[in-house]
PDB file of C-alpha atoms in Angstrom:
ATOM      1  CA  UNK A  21      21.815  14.668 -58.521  1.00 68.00           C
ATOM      2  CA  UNK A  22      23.409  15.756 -55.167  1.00 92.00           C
ATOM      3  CA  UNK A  23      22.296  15.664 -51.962  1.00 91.00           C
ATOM      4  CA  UNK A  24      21.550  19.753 -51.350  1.00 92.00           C
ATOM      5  CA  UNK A  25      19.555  19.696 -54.819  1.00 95.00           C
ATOM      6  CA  UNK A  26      17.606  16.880 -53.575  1.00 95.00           C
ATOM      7  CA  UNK A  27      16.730  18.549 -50.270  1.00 95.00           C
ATOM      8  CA  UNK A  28      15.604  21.550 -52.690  1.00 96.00           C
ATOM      9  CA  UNK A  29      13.277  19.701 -54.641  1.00 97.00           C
ATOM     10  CA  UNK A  30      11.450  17.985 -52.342  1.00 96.00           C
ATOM     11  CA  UNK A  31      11.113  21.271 -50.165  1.00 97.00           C
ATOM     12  CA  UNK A  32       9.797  22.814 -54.032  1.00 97.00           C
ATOM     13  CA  UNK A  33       7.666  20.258 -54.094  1.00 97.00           C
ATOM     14  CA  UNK A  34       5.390  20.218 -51.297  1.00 96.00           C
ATOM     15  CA  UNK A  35       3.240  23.266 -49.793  1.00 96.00           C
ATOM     16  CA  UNK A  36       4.594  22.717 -46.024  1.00 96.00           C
ATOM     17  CA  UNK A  37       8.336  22.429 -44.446  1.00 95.00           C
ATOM     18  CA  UNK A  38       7.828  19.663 -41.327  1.00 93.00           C
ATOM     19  CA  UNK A  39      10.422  19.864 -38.789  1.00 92.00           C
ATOM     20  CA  UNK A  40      11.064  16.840 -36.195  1.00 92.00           C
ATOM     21  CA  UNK A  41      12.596  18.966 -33.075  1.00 89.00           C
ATOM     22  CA  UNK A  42      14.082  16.401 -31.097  1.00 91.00           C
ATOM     23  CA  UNK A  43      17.331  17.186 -28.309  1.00 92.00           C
ATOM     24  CA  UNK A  44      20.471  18.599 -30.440  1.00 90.00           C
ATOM     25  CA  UNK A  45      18.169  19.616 -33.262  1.00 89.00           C
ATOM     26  CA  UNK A  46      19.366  23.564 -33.011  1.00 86.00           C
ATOM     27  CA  UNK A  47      22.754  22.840 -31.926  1.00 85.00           C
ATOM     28  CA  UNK A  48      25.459  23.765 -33.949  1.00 82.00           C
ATOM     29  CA  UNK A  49      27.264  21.221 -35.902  1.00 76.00           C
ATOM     30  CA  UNK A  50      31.143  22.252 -36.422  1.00 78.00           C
ATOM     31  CA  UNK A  51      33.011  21.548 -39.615  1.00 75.00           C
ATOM     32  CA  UNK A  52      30.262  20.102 -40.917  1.00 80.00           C
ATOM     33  CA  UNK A  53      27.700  21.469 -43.536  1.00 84.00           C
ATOM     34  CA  UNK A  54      24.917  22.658 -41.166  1.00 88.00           C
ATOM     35  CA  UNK A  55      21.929  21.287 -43.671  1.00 89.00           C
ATOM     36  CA  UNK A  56      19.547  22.117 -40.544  1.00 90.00           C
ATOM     37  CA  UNK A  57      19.440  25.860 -40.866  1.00 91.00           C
ATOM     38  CA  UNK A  58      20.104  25.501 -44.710  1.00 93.00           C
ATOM     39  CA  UNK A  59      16.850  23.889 -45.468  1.00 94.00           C
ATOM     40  CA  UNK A  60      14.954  26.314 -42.750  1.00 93.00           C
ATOM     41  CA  UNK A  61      16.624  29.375 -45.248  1.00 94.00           C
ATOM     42  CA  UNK A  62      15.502  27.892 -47.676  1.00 97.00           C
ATOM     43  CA  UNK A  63      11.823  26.454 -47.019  1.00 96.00           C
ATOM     44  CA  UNK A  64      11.395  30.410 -45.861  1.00 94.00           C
ATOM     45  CA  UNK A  65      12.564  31.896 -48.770  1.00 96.00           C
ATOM     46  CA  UNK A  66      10.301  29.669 -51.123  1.00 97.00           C
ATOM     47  CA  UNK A  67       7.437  30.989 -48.711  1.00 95.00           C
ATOM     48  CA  UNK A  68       6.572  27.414 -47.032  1.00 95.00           C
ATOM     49  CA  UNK A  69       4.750  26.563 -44.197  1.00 93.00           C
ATOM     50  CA  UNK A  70       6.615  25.913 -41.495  1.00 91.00           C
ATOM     51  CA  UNK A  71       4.989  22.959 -38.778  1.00 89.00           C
ATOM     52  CA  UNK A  72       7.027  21.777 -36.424  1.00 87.00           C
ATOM     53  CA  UNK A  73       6.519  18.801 -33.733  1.00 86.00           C
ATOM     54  CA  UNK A  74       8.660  18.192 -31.134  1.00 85.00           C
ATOM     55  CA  UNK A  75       9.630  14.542 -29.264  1.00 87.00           C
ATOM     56  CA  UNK A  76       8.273  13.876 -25.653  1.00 84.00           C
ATOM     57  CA  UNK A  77      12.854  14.605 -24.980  1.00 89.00           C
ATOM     58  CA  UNK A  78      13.075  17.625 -26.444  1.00 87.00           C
ATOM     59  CA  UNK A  79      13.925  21.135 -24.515  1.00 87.00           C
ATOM     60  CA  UNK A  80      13.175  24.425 -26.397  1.00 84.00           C
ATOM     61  CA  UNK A  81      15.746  25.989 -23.587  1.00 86.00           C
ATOM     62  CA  UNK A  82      18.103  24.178 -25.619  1.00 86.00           C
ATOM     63  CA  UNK A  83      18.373  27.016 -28.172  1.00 85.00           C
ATOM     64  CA  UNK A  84      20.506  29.768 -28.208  1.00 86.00           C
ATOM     65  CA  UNK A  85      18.152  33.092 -29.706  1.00 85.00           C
ATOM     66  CA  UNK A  86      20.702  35.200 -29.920  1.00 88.00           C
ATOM     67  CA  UNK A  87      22.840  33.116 -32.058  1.00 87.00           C
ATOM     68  CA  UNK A  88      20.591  33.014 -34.685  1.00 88.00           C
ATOM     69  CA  UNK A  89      20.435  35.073 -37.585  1.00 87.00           C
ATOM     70  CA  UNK A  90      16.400  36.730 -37.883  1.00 89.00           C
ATOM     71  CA  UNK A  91      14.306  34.751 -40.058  1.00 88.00           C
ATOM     72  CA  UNK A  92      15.410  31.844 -37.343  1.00 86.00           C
ATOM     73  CA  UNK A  93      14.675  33.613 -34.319  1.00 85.00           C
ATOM     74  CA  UNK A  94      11.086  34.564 -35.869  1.00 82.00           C
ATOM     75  CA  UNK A  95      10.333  30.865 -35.495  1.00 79.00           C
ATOM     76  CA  UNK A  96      10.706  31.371 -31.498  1.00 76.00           C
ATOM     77  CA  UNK A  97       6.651  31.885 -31.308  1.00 71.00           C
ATOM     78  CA  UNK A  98       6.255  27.751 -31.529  1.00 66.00           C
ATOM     79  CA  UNK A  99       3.484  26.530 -28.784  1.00 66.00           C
ATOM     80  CA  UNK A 100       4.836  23.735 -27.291  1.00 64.00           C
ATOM     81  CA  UNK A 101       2.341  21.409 -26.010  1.00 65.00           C
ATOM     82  CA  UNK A 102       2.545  17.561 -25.020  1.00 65.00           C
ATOM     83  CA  UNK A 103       0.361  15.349 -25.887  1.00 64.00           C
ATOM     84  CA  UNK A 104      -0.625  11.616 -24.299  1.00 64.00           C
ATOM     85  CA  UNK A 105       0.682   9.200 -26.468  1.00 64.00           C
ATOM     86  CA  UNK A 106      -1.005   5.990 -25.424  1.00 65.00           C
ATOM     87  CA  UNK A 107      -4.148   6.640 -26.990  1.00 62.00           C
ATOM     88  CA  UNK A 108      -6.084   6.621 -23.845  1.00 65.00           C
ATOM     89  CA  UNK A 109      -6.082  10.239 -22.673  1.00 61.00           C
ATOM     90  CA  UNK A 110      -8.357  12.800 -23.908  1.00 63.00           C
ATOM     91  CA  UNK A 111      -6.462  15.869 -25.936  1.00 57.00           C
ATOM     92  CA  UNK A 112      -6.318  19.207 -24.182  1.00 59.00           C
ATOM     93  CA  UNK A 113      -7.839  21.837 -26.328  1.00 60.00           C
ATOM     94  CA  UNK A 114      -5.977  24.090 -28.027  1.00 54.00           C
TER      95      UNK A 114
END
């Protein structure tokens, strides 16, 4: 089986698309097969839920809006919001 039908079923396969934003994530890749916004397109279309969590190094600034086709540029209402990660620190409310 090749890679792209792999990718498929395992997004077929589970209720929720997870996303791991980290710096670069939106960029675009040239002559290269950009399997970023292919399985995004695709997790839509099968009606997924999208969840996405970002690394402490990521910057939302980093993506270009405009360049994206719609159903991408819907997913600009993510709430960004760090969280302590040494266990220690009580989590803000959401």
């Amino acid at each position: 089986m090749d890679f792209w039908k792999k990718i498929q079923r395992g997004i077929d396969q589970s209720p929720n698309f997870l996303m791991i934003l980290s710096p670069g994530y939106f960029l675009h890749r040239e002559n290269e097969e950009d399997y970023v916004r292919k399985e995004m397109l695709y997790a839509l279309e099968k009606g997924k839920n999208i969840l996405a969590i970002a690394t402490r190094d990521y910057d939302p600034n980093e993506i270009v809006w405009e360049h994206e086709i719609e159903e991408i540029r819907n997913l600009k209402t993510f709430d960004y919001k760090v969280y302590p990660t040494d266990g220690n620190q009580e989590i803000p409310a959401c």
